[in-house]
PDB file of C-alpha atoms in Angstrom:
ATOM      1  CA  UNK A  70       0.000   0.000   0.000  1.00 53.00           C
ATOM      2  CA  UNK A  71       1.328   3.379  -1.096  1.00 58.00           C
ATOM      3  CA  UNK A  72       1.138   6.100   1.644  1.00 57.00           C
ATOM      4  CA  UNK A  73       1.799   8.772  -0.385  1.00 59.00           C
ATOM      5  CA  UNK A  74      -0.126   8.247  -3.539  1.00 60.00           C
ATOM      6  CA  UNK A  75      -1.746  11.524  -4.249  1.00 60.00           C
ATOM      7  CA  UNK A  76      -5.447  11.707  -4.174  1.00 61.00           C
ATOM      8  CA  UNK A  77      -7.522  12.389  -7.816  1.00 65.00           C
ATOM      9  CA  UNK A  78     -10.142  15.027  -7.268  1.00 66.00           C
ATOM     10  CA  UNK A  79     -13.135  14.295  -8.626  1.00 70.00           C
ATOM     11  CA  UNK A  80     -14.560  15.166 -11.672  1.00 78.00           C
ATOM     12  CA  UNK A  81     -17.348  17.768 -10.711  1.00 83.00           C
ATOM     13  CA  UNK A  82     -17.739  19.472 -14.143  1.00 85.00           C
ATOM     14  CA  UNK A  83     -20.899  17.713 -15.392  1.00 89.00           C
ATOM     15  CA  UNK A  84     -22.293  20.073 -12.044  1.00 91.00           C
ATOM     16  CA  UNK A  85     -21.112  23.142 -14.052  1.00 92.00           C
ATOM     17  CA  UNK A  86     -22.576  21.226 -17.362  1.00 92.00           C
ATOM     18  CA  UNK A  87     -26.284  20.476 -15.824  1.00 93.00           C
ATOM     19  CA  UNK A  88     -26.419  24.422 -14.427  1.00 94.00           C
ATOM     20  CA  UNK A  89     -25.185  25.560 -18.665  1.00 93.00           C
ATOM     21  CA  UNK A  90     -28.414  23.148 -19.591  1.00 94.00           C
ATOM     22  CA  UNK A  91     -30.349  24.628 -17.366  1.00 94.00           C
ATOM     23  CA  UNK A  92     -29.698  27.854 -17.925  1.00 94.00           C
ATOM     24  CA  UNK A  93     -29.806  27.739 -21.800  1.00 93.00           C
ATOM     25  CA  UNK A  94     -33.487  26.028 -21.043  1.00 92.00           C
ATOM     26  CA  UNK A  95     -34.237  29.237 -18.571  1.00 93.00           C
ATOM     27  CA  UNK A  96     -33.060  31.511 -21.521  1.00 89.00           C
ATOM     28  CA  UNK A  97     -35.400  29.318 -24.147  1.00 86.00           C
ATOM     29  CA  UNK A  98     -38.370  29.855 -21.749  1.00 87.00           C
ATOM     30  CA  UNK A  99     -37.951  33.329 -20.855  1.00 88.00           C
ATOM     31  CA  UNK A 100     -38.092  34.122 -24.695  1.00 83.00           C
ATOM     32  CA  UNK A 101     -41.866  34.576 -24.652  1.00 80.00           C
ATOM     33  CA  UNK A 102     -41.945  37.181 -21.788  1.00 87.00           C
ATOM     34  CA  UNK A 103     -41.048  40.850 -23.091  1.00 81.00           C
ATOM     35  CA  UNK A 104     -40.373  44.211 -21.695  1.00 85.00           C
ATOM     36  CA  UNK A 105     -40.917  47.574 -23.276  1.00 86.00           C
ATOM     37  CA  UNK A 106     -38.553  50.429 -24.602  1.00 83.00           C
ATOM     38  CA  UNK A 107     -39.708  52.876 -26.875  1.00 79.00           C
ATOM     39  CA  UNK A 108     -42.549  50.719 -27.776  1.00 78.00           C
ATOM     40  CA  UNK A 109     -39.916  47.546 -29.163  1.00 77.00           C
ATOM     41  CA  UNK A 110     -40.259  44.423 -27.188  1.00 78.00           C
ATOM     42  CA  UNK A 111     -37.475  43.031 -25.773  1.00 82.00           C
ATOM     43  CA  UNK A 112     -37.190  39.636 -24.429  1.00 83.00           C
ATOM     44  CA  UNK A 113     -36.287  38.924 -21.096  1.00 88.00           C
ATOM     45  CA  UNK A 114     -33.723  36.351 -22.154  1.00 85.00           C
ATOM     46  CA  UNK A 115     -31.184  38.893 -23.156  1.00 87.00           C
ATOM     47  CA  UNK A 116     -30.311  38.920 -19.381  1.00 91.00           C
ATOM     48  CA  UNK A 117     -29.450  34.985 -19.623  1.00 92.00           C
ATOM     49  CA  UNK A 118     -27.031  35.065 -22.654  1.00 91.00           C
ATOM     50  CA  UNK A 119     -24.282  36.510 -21.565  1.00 93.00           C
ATOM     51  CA  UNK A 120     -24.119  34.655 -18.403  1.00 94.00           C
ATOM     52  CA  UNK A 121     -24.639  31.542 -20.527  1.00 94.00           C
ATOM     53  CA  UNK A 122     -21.266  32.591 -22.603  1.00 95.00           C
ATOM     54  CA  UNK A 123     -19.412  33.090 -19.073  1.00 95.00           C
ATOM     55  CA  UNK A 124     -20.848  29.479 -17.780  1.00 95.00           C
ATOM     56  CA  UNK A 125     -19.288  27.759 -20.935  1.00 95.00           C
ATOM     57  CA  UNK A 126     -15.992  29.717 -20.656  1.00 94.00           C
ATOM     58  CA  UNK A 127     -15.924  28.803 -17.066  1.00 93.00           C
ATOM     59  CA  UNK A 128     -16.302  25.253 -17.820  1.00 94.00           C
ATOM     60  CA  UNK A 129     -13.474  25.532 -19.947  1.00 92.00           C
ATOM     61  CA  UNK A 130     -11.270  27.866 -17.673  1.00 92.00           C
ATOM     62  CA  UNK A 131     -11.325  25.368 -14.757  1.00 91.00           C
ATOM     63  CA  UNK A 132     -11.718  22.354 -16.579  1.00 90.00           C
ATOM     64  CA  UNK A 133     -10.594  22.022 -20.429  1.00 89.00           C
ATOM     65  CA  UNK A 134     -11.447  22.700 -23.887  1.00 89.00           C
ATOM     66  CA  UNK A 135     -13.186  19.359 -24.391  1.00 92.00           C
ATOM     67  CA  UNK A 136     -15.422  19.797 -21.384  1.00 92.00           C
ATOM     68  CA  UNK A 137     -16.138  23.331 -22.553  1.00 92.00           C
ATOM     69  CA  UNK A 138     -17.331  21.899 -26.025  1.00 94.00           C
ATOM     70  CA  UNK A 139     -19.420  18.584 -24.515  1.00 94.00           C
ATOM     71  CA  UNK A 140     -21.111  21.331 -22.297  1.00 93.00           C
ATOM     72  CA  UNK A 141     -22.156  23.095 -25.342  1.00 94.00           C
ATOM     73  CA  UNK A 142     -23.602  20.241 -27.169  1.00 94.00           C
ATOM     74  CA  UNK A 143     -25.526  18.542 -23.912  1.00 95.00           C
ATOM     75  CA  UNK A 144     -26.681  21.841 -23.443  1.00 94.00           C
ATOM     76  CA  UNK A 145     -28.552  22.043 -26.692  1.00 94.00           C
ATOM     77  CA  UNK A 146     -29.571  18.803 -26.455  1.00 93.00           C
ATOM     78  CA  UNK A 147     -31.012  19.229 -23.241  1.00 93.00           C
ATOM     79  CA  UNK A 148     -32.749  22.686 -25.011  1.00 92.00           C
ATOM     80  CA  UNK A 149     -33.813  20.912 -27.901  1.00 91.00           C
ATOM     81  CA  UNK A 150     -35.349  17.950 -25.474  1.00 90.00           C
ATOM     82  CA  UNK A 151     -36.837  19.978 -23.295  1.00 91.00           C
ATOM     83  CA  UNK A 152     -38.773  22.342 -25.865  1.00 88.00           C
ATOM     84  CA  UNK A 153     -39.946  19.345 -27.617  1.00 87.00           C
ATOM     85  CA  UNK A 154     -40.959  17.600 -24.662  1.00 87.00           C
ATOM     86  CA  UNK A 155     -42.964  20.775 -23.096  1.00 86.00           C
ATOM     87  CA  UNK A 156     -44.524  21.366 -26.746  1.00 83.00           C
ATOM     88  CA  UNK A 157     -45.768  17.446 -27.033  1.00 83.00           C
ATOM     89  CA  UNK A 158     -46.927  17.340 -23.059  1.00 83.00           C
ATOM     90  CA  UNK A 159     -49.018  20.774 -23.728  1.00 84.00           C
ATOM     91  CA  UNK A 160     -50.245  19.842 -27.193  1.00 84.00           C
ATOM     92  CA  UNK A 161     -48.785  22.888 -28.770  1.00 83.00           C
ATOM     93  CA  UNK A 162     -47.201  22.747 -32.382  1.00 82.00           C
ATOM     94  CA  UNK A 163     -43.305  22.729 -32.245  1.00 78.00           C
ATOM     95  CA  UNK A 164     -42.009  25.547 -34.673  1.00 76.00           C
ATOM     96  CA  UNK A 165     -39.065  23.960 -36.067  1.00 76.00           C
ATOM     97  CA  UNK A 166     -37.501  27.036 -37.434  1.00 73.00           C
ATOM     98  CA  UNK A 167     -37.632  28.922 -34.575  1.00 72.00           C
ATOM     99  CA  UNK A 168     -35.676  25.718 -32.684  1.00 80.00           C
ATOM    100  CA  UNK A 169     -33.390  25.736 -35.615  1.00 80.00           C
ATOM    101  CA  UNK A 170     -32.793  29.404 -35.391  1.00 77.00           C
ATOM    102  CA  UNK A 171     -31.829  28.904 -31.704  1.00 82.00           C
ATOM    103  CA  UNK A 172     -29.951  26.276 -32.101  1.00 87.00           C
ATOM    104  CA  UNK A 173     -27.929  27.138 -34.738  1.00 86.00           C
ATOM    105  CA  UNK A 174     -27.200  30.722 -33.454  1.00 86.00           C
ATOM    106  CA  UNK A 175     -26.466  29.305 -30.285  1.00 90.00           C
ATOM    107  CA  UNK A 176     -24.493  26.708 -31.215  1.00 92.00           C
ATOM    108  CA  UNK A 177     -22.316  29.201 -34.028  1.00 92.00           C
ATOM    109  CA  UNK A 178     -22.008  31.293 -31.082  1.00 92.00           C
ATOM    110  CA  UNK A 179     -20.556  29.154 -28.854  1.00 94.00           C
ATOM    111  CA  UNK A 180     -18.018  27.380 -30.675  1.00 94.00           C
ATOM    112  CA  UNK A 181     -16.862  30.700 -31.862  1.00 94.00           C
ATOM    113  CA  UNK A 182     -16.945  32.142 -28.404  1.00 94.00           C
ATOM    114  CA  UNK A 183     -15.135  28.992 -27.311  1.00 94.00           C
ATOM    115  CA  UNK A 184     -12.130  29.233 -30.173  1.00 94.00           C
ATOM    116  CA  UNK A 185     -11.440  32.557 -29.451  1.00 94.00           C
ATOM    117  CA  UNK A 186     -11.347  32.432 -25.599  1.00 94.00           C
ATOM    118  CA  UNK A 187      -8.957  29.388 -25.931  1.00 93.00           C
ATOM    119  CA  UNK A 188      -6.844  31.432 -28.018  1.00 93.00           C
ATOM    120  CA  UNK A 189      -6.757  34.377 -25.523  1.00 92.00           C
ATOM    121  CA  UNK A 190      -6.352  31.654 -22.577  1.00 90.00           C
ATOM    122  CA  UNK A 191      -3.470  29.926 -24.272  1.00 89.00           C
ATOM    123  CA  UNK A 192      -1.568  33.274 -26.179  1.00 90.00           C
ATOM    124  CA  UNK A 193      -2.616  36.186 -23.761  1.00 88.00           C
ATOM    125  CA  UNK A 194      -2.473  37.893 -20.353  1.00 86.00           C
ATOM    126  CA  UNK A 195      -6.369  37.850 -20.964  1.00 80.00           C
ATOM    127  CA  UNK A 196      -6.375  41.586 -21.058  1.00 87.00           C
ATOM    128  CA  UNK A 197     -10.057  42.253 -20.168  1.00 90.00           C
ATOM    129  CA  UNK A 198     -10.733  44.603 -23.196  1.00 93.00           C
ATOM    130  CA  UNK A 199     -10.589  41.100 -25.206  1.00 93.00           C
ATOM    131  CA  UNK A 200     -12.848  38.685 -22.895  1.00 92.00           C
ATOM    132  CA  UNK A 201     -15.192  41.544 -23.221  1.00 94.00           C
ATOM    133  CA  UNK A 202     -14.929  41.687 -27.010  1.00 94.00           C
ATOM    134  CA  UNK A 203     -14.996  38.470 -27.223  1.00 93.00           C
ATOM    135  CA  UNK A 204     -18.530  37.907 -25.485  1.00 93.00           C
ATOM    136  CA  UNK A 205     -19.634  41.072 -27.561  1.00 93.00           C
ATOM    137  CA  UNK A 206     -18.555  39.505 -30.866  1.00 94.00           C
ATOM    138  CA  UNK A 207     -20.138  36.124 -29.632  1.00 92.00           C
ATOM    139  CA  UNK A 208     -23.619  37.998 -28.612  1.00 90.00           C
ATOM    140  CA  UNK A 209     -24.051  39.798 -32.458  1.00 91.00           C
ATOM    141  CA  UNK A 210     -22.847  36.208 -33.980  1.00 91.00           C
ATOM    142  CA  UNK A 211     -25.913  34.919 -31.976  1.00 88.00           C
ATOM    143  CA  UNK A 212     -28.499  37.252 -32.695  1.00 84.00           C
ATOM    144  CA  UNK A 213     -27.317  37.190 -36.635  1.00 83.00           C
ATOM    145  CA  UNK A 214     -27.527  33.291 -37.092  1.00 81.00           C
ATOM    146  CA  UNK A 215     -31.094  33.857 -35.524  1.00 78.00           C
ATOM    147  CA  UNK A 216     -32.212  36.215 -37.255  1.00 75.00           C
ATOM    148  CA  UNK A 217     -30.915  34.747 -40.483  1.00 75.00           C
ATOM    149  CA  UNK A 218     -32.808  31.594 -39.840  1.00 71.00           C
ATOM    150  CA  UNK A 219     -35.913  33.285 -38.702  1.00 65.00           C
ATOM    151  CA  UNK A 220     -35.778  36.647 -40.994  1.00 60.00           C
ATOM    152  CA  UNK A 221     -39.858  36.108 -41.688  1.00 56.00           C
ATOM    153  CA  UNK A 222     -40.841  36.053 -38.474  1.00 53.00           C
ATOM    154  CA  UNK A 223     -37.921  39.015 -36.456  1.00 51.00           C
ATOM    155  CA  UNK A 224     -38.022  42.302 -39.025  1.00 55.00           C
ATOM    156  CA  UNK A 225     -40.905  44.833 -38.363  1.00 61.00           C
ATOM    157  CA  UNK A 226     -40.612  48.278 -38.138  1.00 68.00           C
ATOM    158  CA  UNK A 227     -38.586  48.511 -34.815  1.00 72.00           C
ATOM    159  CA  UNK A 228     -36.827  45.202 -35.460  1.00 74.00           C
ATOM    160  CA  UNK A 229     -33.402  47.785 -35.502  1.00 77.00           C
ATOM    161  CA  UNK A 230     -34.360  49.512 -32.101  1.00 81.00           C
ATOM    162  CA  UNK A 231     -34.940  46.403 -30.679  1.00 80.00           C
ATOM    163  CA  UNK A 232     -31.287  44.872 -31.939  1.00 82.00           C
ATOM    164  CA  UNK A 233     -29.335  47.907 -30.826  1.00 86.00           C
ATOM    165  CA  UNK A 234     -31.064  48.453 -27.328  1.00 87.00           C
ATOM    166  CA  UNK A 235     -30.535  44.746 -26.583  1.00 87.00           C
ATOM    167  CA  UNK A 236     -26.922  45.243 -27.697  1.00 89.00           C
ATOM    168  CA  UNK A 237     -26.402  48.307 -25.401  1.00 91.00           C
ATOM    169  CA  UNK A 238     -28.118  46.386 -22.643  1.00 91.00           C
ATOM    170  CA  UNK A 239     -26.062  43.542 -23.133  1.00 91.00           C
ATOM    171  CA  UNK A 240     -22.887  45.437 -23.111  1.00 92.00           C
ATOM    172  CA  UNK A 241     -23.424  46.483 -19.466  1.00 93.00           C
ATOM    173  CA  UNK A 242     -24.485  43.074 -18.680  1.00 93.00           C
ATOM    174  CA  UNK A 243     -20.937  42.305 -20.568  1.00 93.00           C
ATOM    175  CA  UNK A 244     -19.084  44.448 -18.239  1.00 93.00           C
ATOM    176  CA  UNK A 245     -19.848  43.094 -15.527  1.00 94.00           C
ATOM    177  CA  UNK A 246     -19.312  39.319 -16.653  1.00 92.00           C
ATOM    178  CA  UNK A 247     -16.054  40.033 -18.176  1.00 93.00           C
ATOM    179  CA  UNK A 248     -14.925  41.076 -13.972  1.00 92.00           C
ATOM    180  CA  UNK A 249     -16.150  38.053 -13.359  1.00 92.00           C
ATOM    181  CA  UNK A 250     -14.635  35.938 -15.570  1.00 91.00           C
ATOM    182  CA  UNK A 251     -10.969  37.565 -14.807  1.00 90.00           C
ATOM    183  CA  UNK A 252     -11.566  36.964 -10.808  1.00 89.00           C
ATOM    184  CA  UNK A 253     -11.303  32.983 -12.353  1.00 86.00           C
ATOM    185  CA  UNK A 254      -8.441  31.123 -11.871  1.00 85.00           C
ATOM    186  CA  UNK A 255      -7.549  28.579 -14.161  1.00 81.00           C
ATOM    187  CA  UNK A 256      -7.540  25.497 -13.479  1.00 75.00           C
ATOM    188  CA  UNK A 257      -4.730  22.753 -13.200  1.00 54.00           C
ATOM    189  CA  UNK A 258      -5.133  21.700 -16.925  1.00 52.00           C
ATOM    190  CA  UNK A 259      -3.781  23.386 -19.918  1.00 50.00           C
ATOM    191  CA  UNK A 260      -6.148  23.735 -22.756  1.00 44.00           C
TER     192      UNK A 260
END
């Protein structure tokens, strides 16, 4: 018996994993429930997204680049589940394009997110002015693969006010996840 084998930790980041699912299903749901601002309607989701960027970059901060990207794809399988399971249960038509909208936007989003935070993990300081780019860029990628997908449903006549006060909100919302994410320490694992 070896006294002074060292001890694995355990692997806790399917705990990080379940709370990106659920979080990406929280963002799904709040979808439907709008605010006003100079009569546009904004979704209360825009709150979730970027915290949904920092959860997957956390992931792959502490953990690694693989468990960053099977967080992203239980995550939309767990979305893509979930909607389909609440439309069946309630009887309500599933609108596949709107699903495919999501989940193609979010998916884009992520894995370009993803790329370009390992790249600032791996061949930067992390100067905060990038992280906070970086979940900028990722944010626009998102709403463009969305509204790409879903063009005939998204543009009306304050479709623009909409994009750009979500964007401003978001940028706040940005700020302060981008001090977050620089308080992280990285974890034992190079990506």
């Amino acid at each position: 018996m070896n006294l002074f084998k060292k001890k694995k930790e355990p692997d806790d980041s399917w705990l990080y994993i379940l709370l990106l699912s659920t979080v990406v299903i929280l963002g799904g749901a709040l979808k439907n429930y709008t605010f006003t601002i100079r009569d546009t309607h904004i979704t209360f989701s825009i709150f979730v997204l970027p915290i949904i960027y920092l959860l997957t970059n956390y992931i792959t901060k502490k953990y690694n680049y693989t468990k960053g990207v099977s967080a992203i794809c239980l995550s939309t399988v767990a979305f893509v589940l979930f909607t389909y399971g609440i439309g069946y249960g309630l009887g309500r038509p599933v609108n596949f394009l709107a699903i495919g909208g999501e989940v193609s936007g979010y998916l884009i989003s992520q894995m370009i997110n993803l790329y370009i935070y390992v790249f600032l993990l791996n061949n930067t300081k992390q100067p905060p002015v990038l992280i906070y780019l970086n979940y900028m860029f990722s944010l626009v990628i998102f709403y463009m693969f969305y509204t790409l997908i879903n063009l005939s449903v998204l543009v009306t006549n304050t479709y623009w006010t909409g994009y750009f006060i979500t964007l401003i909100i978001q940028a706040v919302e940005c700020l302060l996840v981008t001090i977050v994410d620089s308080k992280i320490k990285r974890g034992l694992e190079k990506n």
